[in-house]
Amino acid sequence: MDILVVGSVAFDSIETPFGKGDDVLGGSATYFSTSASFFTGVQLVAVVGDDFPDEPRQFLTSRGVDLAGLQTRPGETFRWNGRYGYDLNEAHTLETHLNVFETFHPQLPEPYRKAEYVFLANIDPELQLEVLRQVERPKLIACDTMNFWIEGKRQELIKTLARVDILVINEGEVRQLADEPNLVKAAEIIRGFGPKTLVVKRGEYGVLMFSEGSIFAAPAYPLEEVFDPTGAGDTFAGGFAGYLAATRNLEERNLRKAIVFGTVMASFTVEKFSLDRLKEIDFKDIETRYKRIKLLTDFADLD
Amino acid sequence: MDILVVGSVAFDSIETPFGKGDDVLGGSATYFSTSASFFTGVQLVAVVGDDFPDEPRQFLTSRGVDLAGLQTRPGETFRWNGRYGYDLNEAHTLETHLNVFETFHPQLPEPYRKAEYVFLANIDPELQLEVLRQVERPKLIACDTMNFWIEGKRQELIKTLARVDILVINEGEVRQLADEPNLVKAAEIIRGFGPKTLVVKRGEYGVLMFSEGSIFAAPAYPLEEVFDPTGAGDTFAGGFAGYLAATRNLEERNLRKAIVFGTVMASFTVEKFSLDRLKEIDFKDIETRYKRIKLLTDFADLD
């Protein structure tokens, strides 16, 4: 089953202690789609300016990403300019130019309305709701958000969350959204807003998933070279939700496998700028790293 | 087999967002011993002042901790005064009164010299070396240290590490000691200093263990109530090294079990002030939490 994603397609200019990239392909929907495409087909909903070239379109199409929902509008594509220090867990935004994204309203092409698996990447919760009004009867709605919407559009976000099955957000944002410093308590509060499952992204510390009566902890894959963390969260979400859509199985056991696949995908993305590393790998590489995470976390039962 | 520990016995005055404790029993050797005592006998080497009362001595003795190596000197016992904010990962030291600890030199009673399992808690690396000169032929030497010694006594610390099998330290101190921001690379650098195994404590994010050709990641046990993190690291070390001494098995598989037992012990300590929670639990509680960590981390192999 395909997965529908709505989010941003952007050009990023990024500086890390290890290098610099100017106007490289980025955006939440781009990372998500490329990652999910290793598992299933993707329907992408986003907007770009008339400056957006053919090459990235061809790349996404070659990965099995359907671009019927990618609007092209007069003006420039969304641009983000950020910097990381040695603490690669935190991005410092230098500039954000929304450009054509400022007036974006998602329009789902007719076939997308039957989407059964939907991922709402980190955009205005009102736009997330617009998407939900256009899909007929999804089996799974997952979504991301950020501090900016938690502060500025809290009521709209809460309204969106009431319709969401799985919320995927950063640890600090869990505490902020729940207004509770203890993560276990905060997770219960947020599950009370609607999402049955909460996936907490903790950067280099991995992921915690809270579901009914169960917590799952997955470490990040330890890397000797972290080059650029941009897109790690969206790549994680793409692997996670893409695997769920591909397997059409939302049981806890399968959710856990999906978390590990998401972790694997994110571990590749951060090894190079933009989507460069994802362009090099194949499914065998993904499986190898999945098995390594199994070894990394394995310990004996009590005798 | 008993384990020998050298470290501090102290009175702590602690403030957390959840409460206050004045002159409660603390110190690295105290937490370590109490935790290890659930697994094996302990020989404690430390110093207290003549103000040190009978009650904690009786408590430690009742736990199977041998106090023959606990010197009593004229003057006051070591006192530490600290505070935690909602970010319980970081202690803010308000006052440290070394008192009798200032002139401490560890003296091993004759029977301690045959110790096969030795833990050097976080004290001056020169004192750690004094202990190593007094033990005959230990099978395992594990040690802890901190930023204060890494900055102030780097050469002495490096000398101690050359004789150490397992180093147990905080994540930030790994980076500082290795002068390398990437944790995987930093671990290899430190393993080059001597310790075959490096155990990296990451607070609420759990533990990473680096050994020859292997990395193990264990999460912290997710708690709804973290009351006071003081002593978590020493309690972890006590469970870890205590289990190793009890089982006399230093294979990777057993090291991993030991890490999980350490994690379990630390998770109890932080639920109340001082040793209050450790005083309430029994081995059944420890086993229950071990099994829960197994469930917390379990996920399926690839089909």
Coordinates of C-alpha atoms in Angstrom, one line a residue:
Chain A
M1 CA 0.0 0.0 0.0
D2 CA 1.3 3.5 -0.9
I3 CA 1.8 6.1 1.7
L4 CA 0.7 9.7 1.3
V5 CA 2.9 12.4 2.7
V6 CA 2.3 16.2 3.0
G7 CA 5.2 18.4 3.9
S8 CA 7.9 20.6 2.5
V9 CA 10.2 20.4 -0.5
A10 CA 13.1 22.8 0.0
F11 CA 16.6 23.9 -0.7
D12 CA 18.9 23.8 2.3
S13 CA 22.1 25.7 2.9
I14 CA 23.9 23.9 5.7
E15 CA 27.2 24.3 7.6
T16 CA 28.5 21.6 10.0
P17 CA 31.9 21.3 11.6
F18 CA 32.7 18.9 8.8
G19 CA 31.6 20.8 5.6
K20 CA 29.2 23.1 3.9
G21 CA 26.4 22.5 1.4
D22 CA 24.6 25.3 -0.6
D23 CA 21.1 24.9 -1.9
V24 CA 21.1 21.1 -1.5
L25 CA 17.8 19.3 -1.9
G26 CA 15.9 19.1 1.4
G27 CA 12.5 19.5 3.1
S28 CA 10.5 17.1 5.3
A29 CA 8.5 15.6 2.5
T30 CA 11.6 15.0 0.4
Y31 CA 13.5 13.1 3.1
F32 CA 10.4 11.2 4.2
S33 CA 9.5 10.1 0.6
T34 CA 13.0 9.0 -0.3
S35 CA 13.3 7.0 2.9
A36 CA 9.8 5.5 2.6
S37 CA 10.4 4.6 -1.1
F38 CA 12.7 1.8 0.0
F39 CA 9.6 0.1 1.4
T40 CA 6.6 1.2 -0.6
G41 CA 5.2 3.7 -3.1
V42 CA 4.8 7.3 -2.0
Q43 CA 2.2 10.0 -3.0
L44 CA 3.8 13.4 -2.3
V45 CA 1.8 16.6 -1.6
A46 CA 3.9 19.8 -1.4
V47 CA 4.7 23.0 -3.3
V48 CA 7.8 24.3 -5.1
G49 CA 8.5 27.5 -7.0
D50 CA 9.0 27.8 -10.7
D51 CA 12.8 27.8 -10.0
F52 CA 12.6 24.1 -9.1
P53 CA 14.6 22.1 -11.6
D54 CA 13.9 18.8 -13.3
E55 CA 16.7 16.8 -11.8
P56 CA 15.2 16.3 -8.3
R57 CA 11.8 15.6 -9.9
Q58 CA 13.4 12.8 -11.9
F59 CA 15.2 11.5 -8.9
L60 CA 12.0 11.3 -6.8
T61 CA 10.1 9.7 -9.7
S62 CA 12.8 7.2 -10.2
R63 CA 12.4 6.2 -6.5
G64 CA 8.7 5.5 -7.1
V65 CA 7.5 8.8 -5.6
D66 CA 4.3 10.0 -7.4
L67 CA 4.6 13.8 -7.9
A68 CA 1.0 14.4 -9.1
G69 CA 0.4 16.2 -5.8
L70 CA 3.5 18.4 -6.1
Q71 CA 2.2 21.9 -7.0
T72 CA 4.5 24.3 -8.9
R73 CA 3.7 28.0 -8.2
P74 CA 5.2 31.2 -9.5
G75 CA 8.0 32.3 -7.2
E76 CA 10.9 30.7 -5.3
T77 CA 11.1 27.3 -3.6
F78 CA 11.2 27.2 0.2
R79 CA 14.8 27.8 1.5
W80 CA 16.4 27.0 4.8
N81 CA 19.8 28.1 6.0
G82 CA 21.2 26.4 9.1
R83 CA 24.3 25.6 11.1
Y84 CA 25.4 22.8 13.5
G85 CA 28.1 23.0 16.1
Y86 CA 29.9 19.9 17.5
D87 CA 26.7 19.2 19.4
L88 CA 25.0 17.8 16.3
N89 CA 21.8 17.3 18.3
E90 CA 20.8 20.9 17.8
A91 CA 20.3 22.9 14.6
H92 CA 20.7 26.7 14.6
T93 CA 18.5 28.3 12.0
L94 CA 20.1 31.2 10.3
E95 CA 17.4 32.1 7.8
T96 CA 14.1 30.7 6.7
H97 CA 12.5 31.9 3.4
L98 CA 9.1 30.3 3.1
N99 CA 8.6 31.7 -0.4
V100 CA 5.8 29.8 -2.2
F101 CA 5.3 27.8 1.0
E102 CA 3.8 30.9 2.6
T103 CA 0.5 30.6 0.7
F104 CA 0.5 26.8 0.3
H105 CA -2.8 24.9 0.6
P106 CA -2.5 21.1 0.0
Q107 CA -4.7 19.9 -2.9
L108 CA -5.0 16.1 -3.1
P109 CA -5.3 14.7 -6.6
E110 CA -8.4 12.5 -6.9
P111 CA -6.5 9.1 -6.5
Y112 CA -4.8 10.4 -3.3
R113 CA -8.1 10.7 -1.6
K114 CA -8.3 7.0 -1.1
A115 CA -5.0 6.9 0.7
E116 CA -5.0 4.4 3.6
Y117 CA -1.7 5.5 5.1
V118 CA -1.1 9.2 5.7
F119 CA 1.9 11.0 7.1
L120 CA 1.5 14.7 8.0
A121 CA 5.0 16.0 8.2
N122 CA 5.9 19.1 10.2
I123 CA 3.7 21.9 8.8
D124 CA 1.0 24.2 10.1
P125 CA -1.6 22.1 11.9
E126 CA -4.3 23.9 10.0
L127 CA -2.8 22.6 6.7
Q128 CA -2.6 19.1 8.3
L129 CA -6.3 19.3 9.0
E130 CA -7.0 20.4 5.4
V131 CA -5.4 17.2 4.3
L132 CA -7.4 15.1 6.6
R133 CA -10.6 16.7 5.2
Q134 CA -9.6 15.5 1.8
V135 CA -8.8 11.8 2.5
E136 CA -11.8 9.4 2.7
R137 CA -11.1 6.7 5.2
P138 CA -7.4 6.3 6.2
K139 CA -6.4 3.3 8.2
L140 CA -3.4 5.1 9.7
I141 CA -2.8 8.8 10.3
A142 CA 0.7 9.7 11.6
C143 CA 2.0 13.2 12.1
D144 CA 5.0 15.3 13.2
T145 CA 5.0 18.8 14.6
M146 CA 7.4 21.3 16.3
N147 CA 7.9 23.9 19.0
F148 CA 6.8 26.7 16.6
W149 CA 3.3 25.2 16.3
I150 CA 3.1 24.1 19.9
E151 CA 3.6 27.7 20.9
G152 CA 1.8 29.6 18.1
K153 CA -1.1 27.2 17.2
R154 CA -1.7 25.1 20.2
Q155 CA -5.5 24.9 19.8
E156 CA -5.3 24.0 16.1
L157 CA -2.6 21.4 16.9
I158 CA -4.8 19.8 19.6
K159 CA -7.6 19.6 17.1
T160 CA -5.4 17.9 14.6
L161 CA -4.1 15.5 17.2
A162 CA -7.6 14.3 18.1
R163 CA -7.6 12.7 14.6
V164 CA -4.1 11.3 14.7
D165 CA -3.1 7.7 15.5
I166 CA 0.6 8.1 15.9
L167 CA 2.5 11.3 16.8
V168 CA 6.2 11.4 16.0
I169 CA 8.0 14.3 17.8
N170 CA 11.2 15.3 19.5
E171 CA 11.8 14.8 23.2
G172 CA 11.8 18.4 24.1
E173 CA 8.6 19.0 22.3
V174 CA 6.9 16.2 24.2
R175 CA 7.7 18.0 27.4
Q176 CA 6.6 21.3 26.0
L177 CA 3.3 20.0 24.5
A178 CA 2.4 18.2 27.7
D179 CA 3.8 20.9 30.0
E180 CA 5.3 18.1 32.1
P181 CA 9.0 17.5 32.6
N182 CA 8.7 13.7 33.3
L183 CA 8.7 12.0 29.9
V184 CA 6.6 9.0 31.0
K185 CA 3.9 11.2 32.4
A186 CA 4.1 13.6 29.5
A187 CA 3.6 10.7 27.1
E188 CA 0.4 9.7 28.9
I189 CA -0.9 13.3 28.7
I190 CA -0.3 13.4 25.0
R191 CA -1.8 10.0 24.4
G192 CA -4.9 11.6 26.1
F193 CA -5.0 14.2 23.3
G194 CA -5.7 11.5 20.7
P195 CA -2.7 9.6 19.4
K196 CA -2.8 6.0 20.6
T197 CA 1.0 5.8 20.0
L198 CA 3.6 8.4 20.7
V199 CA 7.1 8.1 19.1
V200 CA 9.7 10.2 20.9
K201 CA 12.8 11.1 18.8
R202 CA 15.8 11.7 21.0
G203 CA 18.5 12.3 18.3
E204 CA 21.7 10.4 19.1
Y205 CA 19.9 8.7 22.0
G206 CA 17.4 6.9 19.8
V207 CA 13.7 6.6 20.2
L208 CA 11.1 5.7 22.8
M209 CA 7.7 4.5 21.7
F210 CA 4.7 4.7 24.1
S211 CA 1.7 2.6 23.3
E212 CA -1.2 1.2 25.4
G213 CA 0.5 -0.7 28.2
S214 CA 3.9 -0.8 26.5
I215 CA 7.1 1.2 26.1
F216 CA 9.8 0.3 23.5
A217 CA 13.3 1.8 23.6
A218 CA 15.5 1.7 20.6
P219 CA 19.0 3.2 20.5
A220 CA 20.4 5.2 17.7
Y221 CA 22.9 3.3 15.5
P222 CA 26.4 4.4 16.8
L223 CA 28.2 6.1 14.0
E224 CA 31.9 7.1 13.7
E225 CA 31.0 9.8 11.2
V226 CA 28.0 12.0 11.6
F227 CA 28.3 14.5 8.8
D228 CA 25.0 16.3 8.8
P229 CA 22.0 15.5 10.9
T230 CA 19.5 17.5 8.7
G231 CA 16.6 15.4 7.7
A232 CA 17.3 12.6 10.2
G233 CA 13.9 12.9 11.9
D234 CA 12.0 12.9 8.6
T235 CA 14.0 10.0 7.3
F236 CA 13.2 8.1 10.4
A237 CA 9.5 8.8 10.0
G238 CA 9.8 7.7 6.3
G239 CA 11.3 4.4 7.2
F240 CA 8.9 3.9 10.1
A241 CA 5.6 4.8 8.3
G242 CA 6.8 3.4 5.0
Y243 CA 7.4 0.0 6.6
L244 CA 4.0 0.1 8.3
A245 CA 2.3 0.9 5.0
A246 CA 4.2 -1.8 3.2
T247 CA 3.3 -4.5 5.7
R248 CA -0.2 -3.2 6.5
N249 CA 0.2 -4.4 10.1
L250 CA -0.2 -2.1 13.1
E251 CA 0.4 -4.6 15.9
E252 CA 3.0 -3.7 18.6
R253 CA 5.4 -6.3 17.3
N254 CA 5.3 -4.7 13.8
L255 CA 5.4 -1.2 15.2
R256 CA 8.7 -2.1 16.9
K257 CA 10.2 -3.5 13.7
A258 CA 9.1 -0.2 12.0
I259 CA 10.9 1.8 14.6
V260 CA 14.1 -0.1 14.0
F261 CA 13.8 0.4 10.2
G262 CA 13.3 4.1 10.8
T263 CA 16.4 4.2 13.0
V264 CA 18.4 2.4 10.3
M265 CA 17.3 4.9 7.6
A266 CA 18.1 7.9 9.7
S267 CA 21.6 6.5 10.4
F268 CA 22.3 6.5 6.7
T269 CA 21.0 10.0 6.0
V270 CA 23.3 11.7 8.6
E271 CA 26.4 10.1 7.0
K272 CA 26.4 12.6 4.1
F273 CA 24.8 15.9 3.0
S274 CA 21.2 16.0 1.7
L275 CA 20.0 12.7 0.3
D276 CA 23.5 11.7 -0.9
R277 CA 23.9 8.7 1.3
L278 CA 20.3 7.4 0.6
K279 CA 21.2 7.5 -3.1
E280 CA 24.0 5.0 -2.5
I281 CA 22.4 2.3 -0.5
D282 CA 20.2 -0.7 -1.3
F283 CA 17.9 -2.9 0.7
K284 CA 20.7 -5.2 1.6
D285 CA 22.5 -2.4 3.4
I286 CA 19.3 -1.7 5.3
E287 CA 18.9 -5.3 6.4
T288 CA 22.6 -5.5 7.4
R289 CA 22.2 -2.5 9.7
Y290 CA 18.9 -3.8 11.1
K291 CA 20.7 -7.0 12.1
R292 CA 23.5 -4.9 13.7
I293 CA 21.0 -3.0 15.8
K294 CA 19.7 -6.4 16.9
L295 CA 23.2 -7.4 18.1
L296 CA 23.7 -4.0 19.6
T297 CA 20.7 -4.3 21.9
D298 CA 20.7 -8.1 22.6
F299 CA 21.2 -9.4 26.1
A300 CA 20.4 -12.6 27.9
D301 CA 17.2 -13.5 29.7
L302 CA 17.4 -14.2 33.4
D303 CA 18.4 -17.9 33.9
Chain B
M1 CA 33.7 -13.6 45.3
D2 CA 33.6 -10.3 47.3
I3 CA 34.3 -7.0 45.7
L4 CA 36.6 -4.3 47.1
V5 CA 35.6 -0.7 46.7
V6 CA 37.5 2.4 47.5
G7 CA 35.6 5.7 47.4
S8 CA 33.8 8.3 49.6
V9 CA 31.4 8.0 52.5
A10 CA 29.6 11.3 52.9
F11 CA 26.7 13.3 54.2
D12 CA 24.7 15.0 51.4
S13 CA 22.4 17.9 51.6
I14 CA 20.3 17.8 48.5
E15 CA 17.5 19.9 47.0
T16 CA 15.4 18.7 44.0
P17 CA 12.2 20.1 42.6
F18 CA 10.4 17.4 44.6
G19 CA 11.9 17.8 48.0
K20 CA 14.9 18.4 50.3
G21 CA 17.2 16.2 52.3
D22 CA 19.7 17.4 54.9
D23 CA 22.8 15.4 55.9
V24 CA 21.5 12.2 54.4
L25 CA 23.9 9.3 54.0
G26 CA 25.7 9.4 50.7
G27 CA 29.1 9.1 49.0
S28 CA 30.3 6.9 46.1
A29 CA 31.5 4.0 48.2
T30 CA 28.2 3.9 50.1
Y31 CA 26.0 3.8 47.1
F32 CA 28.3 1.3 45.4
S33 CA 28.4 -1.0 48.4
T34 CA 24.7 -1.0 49.1
S35 CA 24.0 -1.8 45.5
A36 CA 26.7 -4.5 45.1
S37 CA 25.5 -6.1 48.4
F38 CA 22.5 -7.5 46.6
F39 CA 24.8 -9.7 44.6
T40 CA 27.9 -10.3 46.7
G41 CA 30.0 -9.4 49.8
V42 CA 31.7 -6.0 49.8
Q43 CA 35.0 -4.8 51.3
L44 CA 34.8 -1.1 51.8
V45 CA 37.8 1.3 51.9
A46 CA 37.0 4.9 52.9
V47 CA 37.4 7.4 55.7
V48 CA 34.8 9.1 58.0
G49 CA 35.2 11.7 60.8
D50 CA 34.6 11.0 64.4
D51 CA 31.1 12.6 63.9
F52 CA 30.0 9.5 62.0
P53 CA 27.3 7.7 63.9
D54 CA 26.6 4.0 64.5
E55 CA 23.4 3.7 62.6
P56 CA 24.9 3.8 59.0
R57 CA 27.7 1.5 60.1
Q58 CA 25.1 -1.0 61.4
F59 CA 23.1 -0.6 58.2
L60 CA 26.1 -1.3 56.0
T61 CA 27.2 -4.3 58.1
S62 CA 23.7 -5.7 58.0
R63 CA 24.0 -5.6 54.2
G64 CA 27.1 -7.7 54.3
V65 CA 29.5 -4.8 53.8
D66 CA 32.8 -5.4 55.6
L67 CA 33.9 -2.1 57.3
A68 CA 37.4 -3.2 58.4
G69 CA 38.8 -0.8 55.8
L70 CA 36.7 2.2 56.9
Q71 CA 39.0 4.5 58.8
T72 CA 37.7 6.9 61.4
R73 CA 39.8 10.1 61.8
P74 CA 39.5 13.1 64.1
G75 CA 37.3 15.8 62.4
E76 CA 34.2 15.9 60.3
T77 CA 32.9 13.5 57.6
F78 CA 32.9 14.6 53.9
R79 CA 29.9 16.8 53.2
W80 CA 28.4 17.6 49.8
N81 CA 25.6 20.1 49.2
G82 CA 23.9 20.1 45.8
R83 CA 20.8 21.0 43.9
Y84 CA 19.0 19.7 40.8
G85 CA 16.6 21.6 38.5
Y86 CA 13.9 19.9 36.4
D87 CA 16.7 18.7 34.2
L88 CA 17.7 16.0 36.6
N89 CA 20.6 15.0 34.4
E90 CA 22.8 17.7 35.9
A91 CA 23.8 18.3 39.5
H92 CA 24.7 21.8 40.6
T93 CA 27.3 21.6 43.4
L94 CA 26.7 24.4 46.0
E95 CA 29.3 23.3 48.6
T96 CA 31.9 20.6 49.0
H97 CA 33.6 20.1 52.4
L98 CA 36.2 17.4 52.0
N99 CA 37.0 17.5 55.7
V100 CA 38.8 14.2 56.7
F101 CA 38.7 13.1 53.1
E102 CA 41.3 15.9 52.3
T103 CA 44.2 13.8 53.9
F104 CA 42.8 10.4 53.1
H105 CA 45.2 7.6 52.1
P106 CA 43.6 4.2 51.6
Q107 CA 44.9 1.5 53.8
L108 CA 43.9 -2.0 52.9
P109 CA 43.5 -4.4 55.8
E110 CA 45.5 -7.6 55.2
P111 CA 42.7 -9.8 53.9
Y112 CA 41.6 -7.1 51.4
R113 CA 45.0 -7.4 49.6
K114 CA 43.9 -10.7 48.1
A115 CA 40.8 -9.0 46.5
E116 CA 40.2 -10.3 43.0
Y117 CA 37.5 -7.8 42.0
V118 CA 38.3 -4.2 42.7
F119 CA 36.3 -1.0 42.0
L120 CA 38.0 2.4 42.3
A121 CA 35.2 4.9 42.7
N122 CA 35.6 8.5 41.7
I123 CA 38.5 9.7 43.8
D124 CA 42.0 11.3 43.1
P125 CA 43.7 9.0 40.6
E126 CA 46.8 9.0 42.8
L127 CA 44.8 7.4 45.6
Q128 CA 43.4 4.9 43.1
L129 CA 47.0 4.0 42.2
E130 CA 47.8 3.6 46.0
V131 CA 45.1 1.0 46.2
L132 CA 46.4 -0.9 43.2
R133 CA 49.8 -1.0 44.8
Q134 CA 48.3 -2.8 47.8
V135 CA 46.3 -5.5 46.0
E136 CA 48.2 -8.6 45.0
R137 CA 46.7 -10.0 41.7
P138 CA 43.2 -8.7 41.0
K139 CA 41.2 -10.5 38.2
L140 CA 39.2 -7.3 37.5
I141 CA 40.0 -3.6 38.1
A142 CA 37.2 -1.3 37.2
C143 CA 37.2 2.5 37.9
D144 CA 35.2 5.7 37.7
T145 CA 36.5 9.2 37.4
M146 CA 35.2 12.8 36.7
N147 CA 35.9 16.1 34.9
F148 CA 37.8 17.5 37.9
W149 CA 40.5 14.8 37.6
I150 CA 40.5 14.8 33.8
E151 CA 41.3 18.5 34.0
G152 CA 43.5 18.7 37.1
K153 CA 45.4 15.3 37.1
R154 CA 45.3 14.1 33.6
Q155 CA 48.8 12.4 33.6
E156 CA 48.1 10.6 36.9
L157 CA 44.7 9.5 35.6
I158 CA 46.3 8.1 32.4
K159 CA 48.8 6.2 34.6
T160 CA 45.9 4.7 36.5
L161 CA 43.9 3.8 33.4
A162 CA 46.9 1.8 32.1
R163 CA 46.1 -0.7 34.9
V164 CA 42.3 -0.6 34.6
D165 CA 40.2 -3.3 32.8
I166 CA 36.9 -1.4 32.7
L167 CA 36.3 2.3 32.9
V168 CA 32.8 3.5 33.9
I169 CA 32.3 7.2 33.2
N170 CA 29.8 9.8 32.1
E171 CA 29.3 10.6 28.4
G172 CA 30.6 14.2 28.6
E173 CA 33.7 13.0 30.4
V174 CA 34.4 10.4 27.6
R175 CA 34.5 13.3 25.1
Q176 CA 36.6 15.4 27.4
L177 CA 39.1 12.6 28.3
A178 CA 39.5 11.7 24.6
D179 CA 39.3 15.3 23.3
E180 CA 37.0 14.0 20.6
P181 CA 33.3 14.9 20.1
N182 CA 32.3 11.7 18.3
L183 CA 31.5 9.1 21.0
V184 CA 32.5 6.0 19.0
K185 CA 35.9 7.5 18.1
A186 CA 36.3 8.8 21.7
A187 CA 35.7 5.3 23.0
E188 CA 38.4 3.8 20.8
I189 CA 40.9 6.5 22.0
I190 CA 40.1 5.7 25.6
R191 CA 40.4 2.0 25.1
G192 CA 43.8 2.8 23.8
F193 CA 44.7 4.2 27.2
G194 CA 44.3 0.7 28.8
P195 CA 40.7 -0.2 29.6
K196 CA 39.6 -3.1 27.3
T197 CA 36.0 -2.1 28.1
L198 CA 34.4 1.3 28.4
V199 CA 31.1 1.8 30.0
V200 CA 29.5 5.2 29.1
K201 CA 26.8 6.4 31.5
R202 CA 24.2 8.7 29.8
G203 CA 21.8 9.4 32.6
E204 CA 18.2 9.0 31.6
Y205 CA 19.4 7.8 28.1
G206 CA 21.0 4.7 29.5
V207 CA 24.4 3.1 28.9
L208 CA 26.7 2.3 26.0
M209 CA 29.4 -0.3 26.5
F210 CA 32.3 -0.5 24.1
S211 CA 34.4 -3.7 24.1
E212 CA 36.6 -5.3 21.5
G213 CA 34.6 -5.6 18.4
S214 CA 31.3 -5.0 20.1
I215 CA 29.0 -2.2 21.3
F216 CA 26.0 -2.8 23.6
A217 CA 23.3 -0.2 24.2
A218 CA 21.0 -0.4 27.2
P219 CA 18.2 2.1 27.9
A220 CA 17.5 3.6 31.3
Y221 CA 14.4 2.2 32.9
P222 CA 11.6 4.7 32.2
L223 CA 10.3 6.0 35.5
E224 CA 7.2 8.1 36.3
E225 CA 8.9 9.5 39.4
V226 CA 12.5 10.5 39.5
F227 CA 12.9 12.0 42.9
D228 CA 16.7 12.4 43.4
P229 CA 19.4 11.3 40.9
T230 CA 22.2 11.5 43.5
G231 CA 24.2 8.2 43.6
A232 CA 22.6 6.8 40.4
G233 CA 26.0 6.4 38.7
D234 CA 27.6 4.7 41.8
T235 CA 24.6 2.5 42.3
F236 CA 24.8 1.5 38.6
A237 CA 28.5 0.6 39.1
G238 CA 27.7 -1.4 42.2
G239 CA 25.1 -3.5 40.5
F240 CA 27.4 -3.9 37.4
A241 CA 30.6 -4.8 39.2
G242 CA 28.8 -6.7 42.0
Y243 CA 27.1 -9.0 39.5
L244 CA 30.5 -9.6 37.8
A245 CA 32.2 -10.5 41.1
A246 CA 29.3 -12.7 42.1
T247 CA 29.3 -14.6 38.8
R248 CA 33.1 -14.5 38.2
N249 CA 32.5 -14.4 34.4
L250 CA 33.9 -11.6 32.3
E251 CA 32.6 -12.7 28.9
E252 CA 30.7 -10.2 26.8
R253 CA 27.4 -12.0 27.4
N254 CA 27.8 -11.7 31.1
L255 CA 29.1 -8.1 30.9
R256 CA 25.8 -7.2 29.2
K257 CA 23.7 -8.9 31.9
A258 CA 25.8 -6.9 34.4
I259 CA 25.0 -3.7 32.6
V260 CA 21.3 -4.4 32.9
F261 CA 21.5 -5.3 36.6
G262 CA 23.4 -2.0 37.1
T263 CA 20.6 -0.2 35.2
V264 CA 18.0 -1.8 37.4
M265 CA 19.8 -0.9 40.6
A266 CA 20.2 2.8 39.5
S267 CA 16.5 2.9 38.6
F268 CA 15.5 2.1 42.2
T269 CA 18.0 4.6 43.8
V270 CA 16.6 7.6 42.0
E271 CA 13.1 6.9 43.3
K272 CA 13.8 8.2 46.8
F273 CA 16.4 10.2 48.7
S274 CA 19.7 8.6 49.7
L275 CA 19.6 4.8 50.1
D276 CA 15.9 4.9 51.2
R277 CA 14.6 3.0 48.1
L278 CA 17.4 0.4 48.2
K279 CA 16.5 -0.3 51.8
E280 CA 13.0 -1.3 50.7
I281 CA 13.6 -3.7 47.8
D282 CA 14.6 -7.4 47.6
F283 CA 16.1 -9.5 44.9
K284 CA 12.6 -10.4 43.5
D285 CA 12.1 -6.7 42.7
I286 CA 15.4 -6.6 40.9
E287 CA 14.5 -9.6 38.8
T288 CA 11.1 -8.1 37.9
R289 CA 12.7 -4.9 36.7
Y290 CA 15.3 -6.9 34.7
K291 CA 12.6 -8.7 32.9
R292 CA 10.8 -5.4 32.2
I293 CA 13.9 -4.0 30.6
K294 CA 14.0 -7.2 28.5
L295 CA 10.4 -6.4 27.3
L296 CA 11.3 -2.7 26.8
T297 CA 14.1 -3.5 24.4
D298 CA 12.8 -6.6 22.6
F299 CA 12.0 -6.5 18.9
A300 CA 11.8 -9.2 16.2
D301 CA 14.5 -10.5 14.0
L302 CA 14.2 -10.0 10.3
D303 CA 12.1 -12.7 8.8

